[in-house]
mmCIF file with all atom_site columns, C-alpha atoms in Angstrom:
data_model
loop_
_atom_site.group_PDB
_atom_site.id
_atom_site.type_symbol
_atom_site.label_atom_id
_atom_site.label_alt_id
_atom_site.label_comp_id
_atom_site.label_asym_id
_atom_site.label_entity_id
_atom_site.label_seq_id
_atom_site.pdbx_PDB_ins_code
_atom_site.Cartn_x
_atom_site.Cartn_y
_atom_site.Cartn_z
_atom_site.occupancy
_atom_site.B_iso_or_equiv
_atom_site.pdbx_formal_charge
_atom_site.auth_seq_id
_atom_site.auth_comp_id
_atom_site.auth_asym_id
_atom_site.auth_atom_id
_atom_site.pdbx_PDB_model_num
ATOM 1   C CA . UNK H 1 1   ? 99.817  81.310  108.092 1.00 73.00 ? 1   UNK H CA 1
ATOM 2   C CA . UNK H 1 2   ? 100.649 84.998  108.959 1.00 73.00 ? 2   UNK H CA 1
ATOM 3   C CA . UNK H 1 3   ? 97.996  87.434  108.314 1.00 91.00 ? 3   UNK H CA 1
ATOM 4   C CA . UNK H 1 4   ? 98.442  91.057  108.598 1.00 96.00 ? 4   UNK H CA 1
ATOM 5   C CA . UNK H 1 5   ? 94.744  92.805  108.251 1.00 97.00 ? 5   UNK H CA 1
ATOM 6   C CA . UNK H 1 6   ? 94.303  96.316  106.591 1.00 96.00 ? 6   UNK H CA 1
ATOM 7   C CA . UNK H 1 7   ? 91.619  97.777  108.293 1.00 90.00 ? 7   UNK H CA 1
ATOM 8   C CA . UNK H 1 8   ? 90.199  99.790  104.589 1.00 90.00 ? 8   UNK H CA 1
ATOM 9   C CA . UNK H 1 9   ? 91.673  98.370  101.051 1.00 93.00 ? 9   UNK H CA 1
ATOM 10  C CA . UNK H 1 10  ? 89.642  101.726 99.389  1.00 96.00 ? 10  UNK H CA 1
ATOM 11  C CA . UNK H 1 11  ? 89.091  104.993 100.620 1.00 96.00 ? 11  UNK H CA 1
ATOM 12  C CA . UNK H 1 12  ? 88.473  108.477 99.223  1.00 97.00 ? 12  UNK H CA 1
ATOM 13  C CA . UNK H 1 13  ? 89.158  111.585 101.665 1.00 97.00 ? 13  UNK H CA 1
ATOM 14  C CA . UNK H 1 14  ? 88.833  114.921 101.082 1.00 98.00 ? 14  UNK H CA 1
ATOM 15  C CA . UNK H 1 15  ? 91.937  117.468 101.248 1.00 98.00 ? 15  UNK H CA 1
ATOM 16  C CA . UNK H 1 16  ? 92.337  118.672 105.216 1.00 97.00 ? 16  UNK H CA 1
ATOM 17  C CA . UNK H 1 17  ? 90.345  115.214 106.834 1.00 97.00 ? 17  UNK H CA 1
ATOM 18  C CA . UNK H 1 18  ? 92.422  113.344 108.988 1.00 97.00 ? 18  UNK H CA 1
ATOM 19  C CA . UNK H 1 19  ? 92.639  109.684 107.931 1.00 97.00 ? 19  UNK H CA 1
ATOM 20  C CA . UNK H 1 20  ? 93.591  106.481 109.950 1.00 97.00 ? 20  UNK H CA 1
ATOM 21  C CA . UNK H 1 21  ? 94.580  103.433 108.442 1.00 97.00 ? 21  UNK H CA 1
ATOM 22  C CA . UNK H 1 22  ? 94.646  100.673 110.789 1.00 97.00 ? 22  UNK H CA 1
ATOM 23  C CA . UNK H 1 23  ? 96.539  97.186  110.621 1.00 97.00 ? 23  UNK H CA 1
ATOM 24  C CA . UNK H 1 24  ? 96.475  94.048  112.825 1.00 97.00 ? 24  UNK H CA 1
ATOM 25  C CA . UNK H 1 25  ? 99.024  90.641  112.972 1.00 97.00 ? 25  UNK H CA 1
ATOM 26  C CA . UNK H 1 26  ? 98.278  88.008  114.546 1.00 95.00 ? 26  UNK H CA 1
ATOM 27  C CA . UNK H 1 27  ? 101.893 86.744  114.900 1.00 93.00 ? 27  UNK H CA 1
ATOM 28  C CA . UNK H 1 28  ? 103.601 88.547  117.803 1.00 93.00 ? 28  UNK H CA 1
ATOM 29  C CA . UNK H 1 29  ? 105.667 89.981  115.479 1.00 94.00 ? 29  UNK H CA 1
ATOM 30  C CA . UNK H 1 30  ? 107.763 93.031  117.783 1.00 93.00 ? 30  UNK H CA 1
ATOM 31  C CA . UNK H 1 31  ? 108.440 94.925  114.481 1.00 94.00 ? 31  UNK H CA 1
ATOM 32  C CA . UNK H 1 32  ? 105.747 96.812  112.657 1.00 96.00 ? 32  UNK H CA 1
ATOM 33  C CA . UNK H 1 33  ? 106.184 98.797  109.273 1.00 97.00 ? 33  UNK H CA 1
ATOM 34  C CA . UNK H 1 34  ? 104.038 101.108 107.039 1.00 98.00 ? 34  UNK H CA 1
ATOM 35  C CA . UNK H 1 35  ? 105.145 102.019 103.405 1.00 97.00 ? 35  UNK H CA 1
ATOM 36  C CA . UNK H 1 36  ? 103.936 103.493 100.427 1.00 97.00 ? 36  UNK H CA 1
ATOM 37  C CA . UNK H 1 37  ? 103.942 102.346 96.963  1.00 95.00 ? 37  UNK H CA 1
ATOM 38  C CA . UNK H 1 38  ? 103.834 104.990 93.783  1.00 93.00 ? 38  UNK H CA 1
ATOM 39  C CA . UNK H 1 39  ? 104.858 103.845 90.490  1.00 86.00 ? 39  UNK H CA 1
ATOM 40  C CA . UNK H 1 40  ? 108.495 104.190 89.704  1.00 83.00 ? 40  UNK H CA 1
ATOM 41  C CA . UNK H 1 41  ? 109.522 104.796 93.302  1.00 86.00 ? 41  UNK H CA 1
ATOM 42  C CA . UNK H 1 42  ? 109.327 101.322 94.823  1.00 88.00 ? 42  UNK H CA 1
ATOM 43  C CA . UNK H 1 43  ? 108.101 100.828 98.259  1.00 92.00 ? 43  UNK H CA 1
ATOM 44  C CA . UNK H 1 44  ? 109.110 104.213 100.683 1.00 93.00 ? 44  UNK H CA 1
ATOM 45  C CA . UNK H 1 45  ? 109.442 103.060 104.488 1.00 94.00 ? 45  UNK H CA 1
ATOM 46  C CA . UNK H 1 46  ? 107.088 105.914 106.316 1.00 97.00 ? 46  UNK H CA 1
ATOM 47  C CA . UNK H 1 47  ? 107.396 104.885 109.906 1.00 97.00 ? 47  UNK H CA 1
ATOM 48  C CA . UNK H 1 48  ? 108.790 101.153 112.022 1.00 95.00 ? 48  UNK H CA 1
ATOM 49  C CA . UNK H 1 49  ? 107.806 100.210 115.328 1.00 95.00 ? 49  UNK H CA 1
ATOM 50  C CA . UNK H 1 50  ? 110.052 97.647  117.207 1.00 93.00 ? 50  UNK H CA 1
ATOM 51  C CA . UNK H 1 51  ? 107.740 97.517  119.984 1.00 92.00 ? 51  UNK H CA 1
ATOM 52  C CA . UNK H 1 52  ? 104.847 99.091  121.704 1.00 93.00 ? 52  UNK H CA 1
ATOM 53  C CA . UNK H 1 53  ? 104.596 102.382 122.183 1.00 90.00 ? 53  UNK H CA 1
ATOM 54  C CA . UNK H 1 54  ? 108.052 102.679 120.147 1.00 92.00 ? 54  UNK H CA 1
ATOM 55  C CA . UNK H 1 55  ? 108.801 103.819 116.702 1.00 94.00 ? 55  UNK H CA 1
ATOM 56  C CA . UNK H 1 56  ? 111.025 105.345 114.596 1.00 93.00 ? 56  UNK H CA 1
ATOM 57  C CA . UNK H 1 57  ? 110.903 107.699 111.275 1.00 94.00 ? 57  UNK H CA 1
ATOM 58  C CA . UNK H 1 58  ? 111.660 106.038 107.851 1.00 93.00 ? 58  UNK H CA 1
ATOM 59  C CA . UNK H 1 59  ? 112.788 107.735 104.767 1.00 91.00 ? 59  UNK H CA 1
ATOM 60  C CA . UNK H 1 60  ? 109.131 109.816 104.243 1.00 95.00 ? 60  UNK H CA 1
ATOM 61  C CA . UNK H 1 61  ? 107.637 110.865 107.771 1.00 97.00 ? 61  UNK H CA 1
ATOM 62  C CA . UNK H 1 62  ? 106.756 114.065 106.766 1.00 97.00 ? 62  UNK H CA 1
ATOM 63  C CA . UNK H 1 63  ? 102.936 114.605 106.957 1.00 97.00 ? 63  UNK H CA 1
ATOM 64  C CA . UNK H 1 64  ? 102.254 111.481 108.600 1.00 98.00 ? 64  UNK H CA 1
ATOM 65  C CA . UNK H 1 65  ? 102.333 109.873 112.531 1.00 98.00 ? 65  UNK H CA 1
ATOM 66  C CA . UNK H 1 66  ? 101.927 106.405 113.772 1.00 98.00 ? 66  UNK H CA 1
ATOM 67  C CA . UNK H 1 67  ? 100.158 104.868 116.966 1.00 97.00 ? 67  UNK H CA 1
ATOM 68  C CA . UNK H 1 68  ? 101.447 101.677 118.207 1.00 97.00 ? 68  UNK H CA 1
ATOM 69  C CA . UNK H 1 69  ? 99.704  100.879 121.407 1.00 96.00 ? 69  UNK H CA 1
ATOM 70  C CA . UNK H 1 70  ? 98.963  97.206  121.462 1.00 96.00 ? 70  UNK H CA 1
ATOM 71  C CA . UNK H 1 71  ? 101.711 95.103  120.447 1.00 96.00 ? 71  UNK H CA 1
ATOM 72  C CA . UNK H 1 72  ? 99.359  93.860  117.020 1.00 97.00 ? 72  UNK H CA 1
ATOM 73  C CA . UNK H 1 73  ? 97.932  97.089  116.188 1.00 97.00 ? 73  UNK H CA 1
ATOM 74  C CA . UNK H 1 74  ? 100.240 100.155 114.057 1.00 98.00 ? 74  UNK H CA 1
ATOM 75  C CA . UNK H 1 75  ? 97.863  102.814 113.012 1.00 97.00 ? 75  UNK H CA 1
ATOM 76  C CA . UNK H 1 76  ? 99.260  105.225 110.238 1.00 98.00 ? 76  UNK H CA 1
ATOM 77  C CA . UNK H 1 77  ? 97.734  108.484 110.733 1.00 98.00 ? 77  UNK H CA 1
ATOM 78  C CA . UNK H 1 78  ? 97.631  111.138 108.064 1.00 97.00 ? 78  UNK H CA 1
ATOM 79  C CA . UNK H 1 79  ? 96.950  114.839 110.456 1.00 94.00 ? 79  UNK H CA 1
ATOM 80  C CA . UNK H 1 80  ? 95.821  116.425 106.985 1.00 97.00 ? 80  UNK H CA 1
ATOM 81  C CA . UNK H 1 81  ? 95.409  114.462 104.370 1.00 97.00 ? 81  UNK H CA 1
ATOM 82  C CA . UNK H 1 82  ? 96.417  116.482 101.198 1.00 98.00 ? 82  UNK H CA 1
ATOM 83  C CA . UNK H 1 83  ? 96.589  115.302 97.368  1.00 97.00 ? 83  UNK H CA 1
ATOM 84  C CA . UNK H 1 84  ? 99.950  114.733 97.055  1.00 97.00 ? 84  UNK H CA 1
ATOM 85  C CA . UNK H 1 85  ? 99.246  111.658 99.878  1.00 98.00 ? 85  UNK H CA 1
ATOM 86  C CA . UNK H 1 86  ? 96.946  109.658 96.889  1.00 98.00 ? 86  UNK H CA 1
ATOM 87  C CA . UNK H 1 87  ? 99.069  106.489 96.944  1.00 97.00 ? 87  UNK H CA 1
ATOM 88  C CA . UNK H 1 88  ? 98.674  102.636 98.289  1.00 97.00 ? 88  UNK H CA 1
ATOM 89  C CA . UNK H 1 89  ? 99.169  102.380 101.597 1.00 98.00 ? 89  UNK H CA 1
ATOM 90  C CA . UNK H 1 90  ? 101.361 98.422  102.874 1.00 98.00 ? 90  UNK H CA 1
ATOM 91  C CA . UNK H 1 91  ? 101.904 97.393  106.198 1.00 98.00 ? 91  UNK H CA 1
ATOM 92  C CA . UNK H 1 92  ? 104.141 94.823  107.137 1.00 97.00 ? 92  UNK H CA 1
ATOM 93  C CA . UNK H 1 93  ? 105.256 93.042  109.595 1.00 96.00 ? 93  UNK H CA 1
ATOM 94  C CA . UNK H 1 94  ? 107.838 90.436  110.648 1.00 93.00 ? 94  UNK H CA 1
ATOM 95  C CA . UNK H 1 95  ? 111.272 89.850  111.912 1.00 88.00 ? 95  UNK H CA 1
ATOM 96  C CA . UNK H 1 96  ? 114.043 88.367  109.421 1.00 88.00 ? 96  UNK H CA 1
ATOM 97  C CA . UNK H 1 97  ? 111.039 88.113  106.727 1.00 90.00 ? 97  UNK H CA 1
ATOM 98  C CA . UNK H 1 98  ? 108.273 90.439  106.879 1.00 93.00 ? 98  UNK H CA 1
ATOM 99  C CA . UNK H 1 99  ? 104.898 90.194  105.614 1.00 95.00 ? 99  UNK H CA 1
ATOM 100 C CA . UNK H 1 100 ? 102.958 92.282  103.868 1.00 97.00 ? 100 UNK H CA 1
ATOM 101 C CA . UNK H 1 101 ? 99.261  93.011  104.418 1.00 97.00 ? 101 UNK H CA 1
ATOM 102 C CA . UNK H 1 102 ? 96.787  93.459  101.105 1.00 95.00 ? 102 UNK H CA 1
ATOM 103 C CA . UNK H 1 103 ? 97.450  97.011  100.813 1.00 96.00 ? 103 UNK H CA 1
ATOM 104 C CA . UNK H 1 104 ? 94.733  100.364 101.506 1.00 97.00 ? 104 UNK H CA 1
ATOM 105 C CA . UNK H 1 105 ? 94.546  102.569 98.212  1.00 96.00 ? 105 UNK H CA 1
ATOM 106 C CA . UNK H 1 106 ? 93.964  106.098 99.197  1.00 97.00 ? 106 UNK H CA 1
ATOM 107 C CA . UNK H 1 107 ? 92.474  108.997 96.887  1.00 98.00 ? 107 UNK H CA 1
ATOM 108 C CA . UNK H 1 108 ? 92.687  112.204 98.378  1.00 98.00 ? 108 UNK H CA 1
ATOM 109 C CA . UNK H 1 109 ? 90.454  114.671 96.454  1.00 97.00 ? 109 UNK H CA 1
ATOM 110 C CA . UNK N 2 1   ? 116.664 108.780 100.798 1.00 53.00 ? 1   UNK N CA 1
ATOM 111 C CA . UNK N 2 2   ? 118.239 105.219 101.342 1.00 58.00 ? 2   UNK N CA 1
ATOM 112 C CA . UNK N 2 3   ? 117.063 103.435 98.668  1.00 66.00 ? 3   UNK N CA 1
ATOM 113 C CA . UNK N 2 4   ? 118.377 100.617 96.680  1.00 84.00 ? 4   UNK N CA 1
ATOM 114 C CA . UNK N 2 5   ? 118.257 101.239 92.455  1.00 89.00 ? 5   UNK N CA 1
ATOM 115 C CA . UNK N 2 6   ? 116.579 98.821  90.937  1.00 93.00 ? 6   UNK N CA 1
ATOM 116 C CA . UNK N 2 7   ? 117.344 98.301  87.030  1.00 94.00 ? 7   UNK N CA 1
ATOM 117 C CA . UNK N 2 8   ? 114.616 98.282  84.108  1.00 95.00 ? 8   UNK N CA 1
ATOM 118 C CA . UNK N 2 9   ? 111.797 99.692  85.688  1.00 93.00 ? 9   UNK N CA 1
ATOM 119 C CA . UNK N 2 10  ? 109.789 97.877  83.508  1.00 95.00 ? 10  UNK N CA 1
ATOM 120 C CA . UNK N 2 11  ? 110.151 94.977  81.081  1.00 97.00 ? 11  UNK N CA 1
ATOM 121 C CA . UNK N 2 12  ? 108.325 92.965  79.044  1.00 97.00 ? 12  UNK N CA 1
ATOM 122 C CA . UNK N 2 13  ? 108.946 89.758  77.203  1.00 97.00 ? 13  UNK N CA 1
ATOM 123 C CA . UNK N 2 14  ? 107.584 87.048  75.269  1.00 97.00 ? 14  UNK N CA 1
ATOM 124 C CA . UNK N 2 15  ? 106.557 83.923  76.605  1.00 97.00 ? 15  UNK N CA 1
ATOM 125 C CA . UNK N 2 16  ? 109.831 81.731  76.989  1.00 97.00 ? 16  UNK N CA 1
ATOM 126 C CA . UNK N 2 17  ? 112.110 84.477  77.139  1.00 98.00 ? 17  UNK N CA 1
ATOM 127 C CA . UNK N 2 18  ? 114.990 84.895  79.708  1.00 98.00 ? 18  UNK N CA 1
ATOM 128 C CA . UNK N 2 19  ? 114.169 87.770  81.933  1.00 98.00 ? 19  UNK N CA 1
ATOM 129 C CA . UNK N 2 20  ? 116.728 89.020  84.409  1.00 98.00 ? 20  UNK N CA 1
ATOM 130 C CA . UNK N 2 21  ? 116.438 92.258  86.721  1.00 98.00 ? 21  UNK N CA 1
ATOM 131 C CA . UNK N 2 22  ? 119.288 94.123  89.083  1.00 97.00 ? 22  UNK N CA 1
ATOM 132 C CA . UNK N 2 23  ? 119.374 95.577  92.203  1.00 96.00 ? 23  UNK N CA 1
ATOM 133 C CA . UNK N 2 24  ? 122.685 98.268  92.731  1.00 94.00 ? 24  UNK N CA 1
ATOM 134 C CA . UNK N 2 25  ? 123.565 99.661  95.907  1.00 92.00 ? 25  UNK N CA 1
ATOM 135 C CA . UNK N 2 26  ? 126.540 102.451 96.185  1.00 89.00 ? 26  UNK N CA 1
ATOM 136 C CA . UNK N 2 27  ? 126.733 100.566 99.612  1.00 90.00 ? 27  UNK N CA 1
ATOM 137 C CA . UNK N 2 28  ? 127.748 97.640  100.470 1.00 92.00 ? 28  UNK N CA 1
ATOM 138 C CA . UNK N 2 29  ? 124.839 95.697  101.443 1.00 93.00 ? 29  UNK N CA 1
ATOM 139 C CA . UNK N 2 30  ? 124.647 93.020  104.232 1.00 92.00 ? 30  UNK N CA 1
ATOM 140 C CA . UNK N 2 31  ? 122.382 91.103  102.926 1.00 95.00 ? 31  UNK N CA 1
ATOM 141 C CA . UNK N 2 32  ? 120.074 90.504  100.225 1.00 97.00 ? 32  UNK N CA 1
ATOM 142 C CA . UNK N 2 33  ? 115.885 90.094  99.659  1.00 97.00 ? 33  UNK N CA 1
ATOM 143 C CA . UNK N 2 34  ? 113.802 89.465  96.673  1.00 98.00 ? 34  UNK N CA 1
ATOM 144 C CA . UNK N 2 35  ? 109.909 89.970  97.060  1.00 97.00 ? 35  UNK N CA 1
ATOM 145 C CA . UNK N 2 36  ? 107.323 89.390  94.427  1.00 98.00 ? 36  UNK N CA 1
ATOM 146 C CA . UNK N 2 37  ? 104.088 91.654  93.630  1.00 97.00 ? 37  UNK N CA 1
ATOM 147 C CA . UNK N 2 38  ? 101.555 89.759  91.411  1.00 96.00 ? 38  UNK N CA 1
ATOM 148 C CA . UNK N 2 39  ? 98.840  92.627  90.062  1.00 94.00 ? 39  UNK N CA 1
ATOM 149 C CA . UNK N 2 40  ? 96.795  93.540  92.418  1.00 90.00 ? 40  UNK N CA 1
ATOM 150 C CA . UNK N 2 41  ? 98.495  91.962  95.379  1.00 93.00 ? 41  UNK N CA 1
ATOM 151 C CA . UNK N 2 42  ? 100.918 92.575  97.765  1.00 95.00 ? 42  UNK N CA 1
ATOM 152 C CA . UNK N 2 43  ? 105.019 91.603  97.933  1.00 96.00 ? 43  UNK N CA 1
ATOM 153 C CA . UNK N 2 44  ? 105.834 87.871  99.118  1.00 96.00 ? 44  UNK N CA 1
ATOM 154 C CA . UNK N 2 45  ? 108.838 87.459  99.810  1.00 96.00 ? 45  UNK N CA 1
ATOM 155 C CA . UNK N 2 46  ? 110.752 84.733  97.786  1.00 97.00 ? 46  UNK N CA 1
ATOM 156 C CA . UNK N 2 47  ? 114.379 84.474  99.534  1.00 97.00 ? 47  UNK N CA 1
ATOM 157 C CA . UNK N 2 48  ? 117.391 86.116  101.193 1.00 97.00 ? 48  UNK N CA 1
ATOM 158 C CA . UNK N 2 49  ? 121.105 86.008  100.642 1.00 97.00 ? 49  UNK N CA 1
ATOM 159 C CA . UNK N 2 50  ? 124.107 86.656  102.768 1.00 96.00 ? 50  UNK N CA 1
ATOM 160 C CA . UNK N 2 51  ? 127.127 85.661  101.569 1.00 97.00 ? 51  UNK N CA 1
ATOM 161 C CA . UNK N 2 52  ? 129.548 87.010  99.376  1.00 97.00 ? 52  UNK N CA 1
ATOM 162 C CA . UNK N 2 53  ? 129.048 85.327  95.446  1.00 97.00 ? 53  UNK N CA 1
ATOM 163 C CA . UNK N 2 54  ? 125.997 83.640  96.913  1.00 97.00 ? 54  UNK N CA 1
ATOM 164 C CA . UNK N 2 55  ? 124.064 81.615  94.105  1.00 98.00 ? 55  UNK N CA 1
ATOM 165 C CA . UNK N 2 56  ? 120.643 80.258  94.740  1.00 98.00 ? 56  UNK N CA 1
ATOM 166 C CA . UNK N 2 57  ? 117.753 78.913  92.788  1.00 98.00 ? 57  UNK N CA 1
ATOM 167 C CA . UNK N 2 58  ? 114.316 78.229  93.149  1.00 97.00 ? 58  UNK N CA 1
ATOM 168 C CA . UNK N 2 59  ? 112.928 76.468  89.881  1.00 97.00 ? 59  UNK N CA 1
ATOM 169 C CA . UNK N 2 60  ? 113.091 78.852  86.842  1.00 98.00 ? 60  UNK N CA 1
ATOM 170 C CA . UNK N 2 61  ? 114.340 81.432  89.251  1.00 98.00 ? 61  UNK N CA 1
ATOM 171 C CA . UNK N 2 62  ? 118.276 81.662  90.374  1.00 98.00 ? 62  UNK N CA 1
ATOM 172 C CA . UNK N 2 63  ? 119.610 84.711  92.564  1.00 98.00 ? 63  UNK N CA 1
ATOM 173 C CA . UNK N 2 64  ? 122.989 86.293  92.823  1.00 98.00 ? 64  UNK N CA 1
ATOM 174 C CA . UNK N 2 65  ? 124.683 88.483  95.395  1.00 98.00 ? 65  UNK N CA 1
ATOM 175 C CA . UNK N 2 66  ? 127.821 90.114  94.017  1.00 97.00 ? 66  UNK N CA 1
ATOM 176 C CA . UNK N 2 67  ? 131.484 89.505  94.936  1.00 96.00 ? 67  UNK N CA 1
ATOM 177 C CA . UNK N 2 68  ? 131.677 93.342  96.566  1.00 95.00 ? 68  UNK N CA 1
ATOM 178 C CA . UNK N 2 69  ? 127.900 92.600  97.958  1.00 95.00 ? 69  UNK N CA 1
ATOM 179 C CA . UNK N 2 70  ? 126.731 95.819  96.268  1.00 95.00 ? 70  UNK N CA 1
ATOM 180 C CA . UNK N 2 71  ? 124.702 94.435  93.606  1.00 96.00 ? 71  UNK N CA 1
ATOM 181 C CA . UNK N 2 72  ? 122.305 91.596  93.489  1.00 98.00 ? 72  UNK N CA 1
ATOM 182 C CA . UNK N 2 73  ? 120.630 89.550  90.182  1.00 98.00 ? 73  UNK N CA 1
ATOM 183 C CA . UNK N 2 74  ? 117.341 87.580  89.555  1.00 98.00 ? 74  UNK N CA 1
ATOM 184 C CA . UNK N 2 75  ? 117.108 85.727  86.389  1.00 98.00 ? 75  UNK N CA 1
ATOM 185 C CA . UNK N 2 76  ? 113.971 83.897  85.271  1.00 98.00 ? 76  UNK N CA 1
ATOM 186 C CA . UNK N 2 77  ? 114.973 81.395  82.441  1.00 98.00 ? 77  UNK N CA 1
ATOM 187 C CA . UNK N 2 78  ? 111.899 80.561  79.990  1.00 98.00 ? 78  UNK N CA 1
ATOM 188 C CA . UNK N 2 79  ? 108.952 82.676  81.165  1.00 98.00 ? 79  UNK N CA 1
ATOM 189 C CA . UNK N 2 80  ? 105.713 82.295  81.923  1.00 97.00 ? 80  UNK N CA 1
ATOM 190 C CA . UNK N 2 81  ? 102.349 84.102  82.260  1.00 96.00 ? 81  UNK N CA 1
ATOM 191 C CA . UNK N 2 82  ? 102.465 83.394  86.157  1.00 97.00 ? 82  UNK N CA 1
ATOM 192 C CA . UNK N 2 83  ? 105.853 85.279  85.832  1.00 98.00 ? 83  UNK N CA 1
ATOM 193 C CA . UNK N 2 84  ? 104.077 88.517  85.325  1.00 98.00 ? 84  UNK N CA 1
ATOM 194 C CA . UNK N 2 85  ? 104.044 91.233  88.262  1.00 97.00 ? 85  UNK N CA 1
ATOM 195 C CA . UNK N 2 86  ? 106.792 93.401  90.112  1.00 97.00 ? 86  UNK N CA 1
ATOM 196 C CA . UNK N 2 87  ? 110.280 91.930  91.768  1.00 97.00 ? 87  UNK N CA 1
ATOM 197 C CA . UNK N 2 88  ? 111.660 94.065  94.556  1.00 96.00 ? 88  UNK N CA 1
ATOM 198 C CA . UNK N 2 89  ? 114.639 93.626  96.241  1.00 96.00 ? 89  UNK N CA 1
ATOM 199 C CA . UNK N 2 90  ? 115.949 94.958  99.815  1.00 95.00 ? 90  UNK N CA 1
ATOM 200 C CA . UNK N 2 91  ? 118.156 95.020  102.384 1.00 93.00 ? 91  UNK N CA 1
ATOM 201 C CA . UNK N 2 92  ? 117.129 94.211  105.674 1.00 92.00 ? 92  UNK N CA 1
ATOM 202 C CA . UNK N 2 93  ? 119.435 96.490  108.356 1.00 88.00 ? 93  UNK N CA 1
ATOM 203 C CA . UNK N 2 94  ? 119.835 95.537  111.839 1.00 87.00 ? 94  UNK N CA 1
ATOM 204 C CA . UNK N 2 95  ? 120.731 98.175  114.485 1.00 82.00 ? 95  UNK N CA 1
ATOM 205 C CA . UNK N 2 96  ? 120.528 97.709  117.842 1.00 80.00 ? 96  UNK N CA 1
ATOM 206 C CA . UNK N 2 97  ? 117.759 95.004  117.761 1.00 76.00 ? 97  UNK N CA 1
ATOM 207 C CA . UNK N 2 98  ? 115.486 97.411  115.291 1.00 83.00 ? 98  UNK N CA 1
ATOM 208 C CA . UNK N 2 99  ? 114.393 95.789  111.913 1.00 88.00 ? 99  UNK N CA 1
ATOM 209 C CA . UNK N 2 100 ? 114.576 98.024  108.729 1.00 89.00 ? 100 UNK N CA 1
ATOM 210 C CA . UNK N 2 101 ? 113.717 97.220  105.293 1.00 92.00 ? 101 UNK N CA 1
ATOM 211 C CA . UNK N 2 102 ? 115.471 99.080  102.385 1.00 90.00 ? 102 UNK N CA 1
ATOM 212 C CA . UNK N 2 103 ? 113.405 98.689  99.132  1.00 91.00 ? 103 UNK N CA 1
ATOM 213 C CA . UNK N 2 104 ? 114.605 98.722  95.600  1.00 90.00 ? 104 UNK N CA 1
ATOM 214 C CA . UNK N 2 105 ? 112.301 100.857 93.290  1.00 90.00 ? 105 UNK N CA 1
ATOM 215 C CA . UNK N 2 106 ? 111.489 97.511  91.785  1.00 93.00 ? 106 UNK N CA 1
ATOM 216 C CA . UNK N 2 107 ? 110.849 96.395  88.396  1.00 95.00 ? 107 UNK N CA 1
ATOM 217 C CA . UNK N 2 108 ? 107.560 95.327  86.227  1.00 96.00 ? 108 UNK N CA 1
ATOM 218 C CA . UNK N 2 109 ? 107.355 92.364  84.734  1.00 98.00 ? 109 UNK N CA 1
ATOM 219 C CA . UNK N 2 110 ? 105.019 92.147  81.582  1.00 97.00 ? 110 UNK N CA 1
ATOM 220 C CA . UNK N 2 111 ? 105.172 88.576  79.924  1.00 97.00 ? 111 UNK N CA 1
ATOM 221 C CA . UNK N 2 112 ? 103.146 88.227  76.564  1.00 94.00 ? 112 UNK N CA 1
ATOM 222 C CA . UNK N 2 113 ? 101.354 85.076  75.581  1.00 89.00 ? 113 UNK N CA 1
#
């Protein structure tokens, strides 16, 4: 079975910490994908990676980075987490399918 | 942003009602994927289509892709609690060996007992 690990399924940050949410597959999967989820809007592609050390900006990049530097690791990095960011986190990866891991709810306060 | 509509957002039915949910693109789409969110979990993914017209079913469940491939359908005929949760569709774009995954805005399904 695929798994794809979120590091943190609940946090709470303050406004201005920097946050890392960390995810790990264990299926050599070259593509890597973080989205969020808010109600109404569906799933918003942040950032992809098709390999290490490579990525690209989805739809929402704004206010957010990523850190792919081992081919099962994509890190989503919030520089300043601020409240508008309150949301659950998905990573994903996969190739013709992808796979979702169990999701990271974030609170910013 | 790129995003594919989804139509309701939410829906709920009784047990044993038809259910059906739609996914519109103002593109034309190149393929076709349906995902499904039980509460509290995250999206599986339940199949893809390709093709033009393309009809498939899985049990209760049967997807459509539309003739102009800008519009996709799943109906769920006589439903049941373990229907419940939220059906996404997307697109899955190819370019240049890069994977990309459109999302519809999805829709809720709420199925009462």
């Amino acid at each position: 079975d695929v798994k794809v690990t979120q590091s943190s399924r609940y946090l709470v940050k303050r406004t201005g910490e920097k946050v890392f949410l960390e995810c790990v597959q264990d299926m050599d999967h070259e593509n890597m994908f973080w989205y969020r989820q808010d109600p109404g809007l569906g799933l918003r592609l942040i950032y992809f990676s098709y390999d290490v050390k490579m990525k690209e900006k989805g739809d929402i990049p704004e206010g957010y980075s990523v850190s792919r530097e081992k081919k099962e690791r994509f890190s989503l990095i919030l520089e300043s987490a601020s409240t508008n960011q309150t949301s659950m986190y998905l990573c994903a990866s996969g190739g013709n399918t992808i796979y979702f891991g169990e999701g990271s709810w974030l609170t910013v306060v | 942003g790129q995003q594919v509509m989804q139509i309701p957002q939410y829906q709920h039915v009784q047990e044993g009602e038809d259910f059906t949910t739609y996914c519109n693109s103002s593109t034309t789409l190149s393929n076709i994927q349906w995902y499904k969110q039980r509460p509290g979990g995250h999206p599986v993914f339940l199949i893809q289509l390709v093709k033009s017209g393309e009809v498939k079913k899985q049990k209760r469940l049967t997807f459509q892709f539309g003739e102009a491939k800008k519009n996709s359908s799943l109906h769920i005929t006589a439903t049941q609690t373990t229907d419940v949760g939220t059906y996404f569709c997307a697109e899955l774009r190819t370019t240049s060996g890069t994977y990309k995954y459109i999302f519809g805005t999805g829709t809720r399904l709420k199925v009462l007992a």
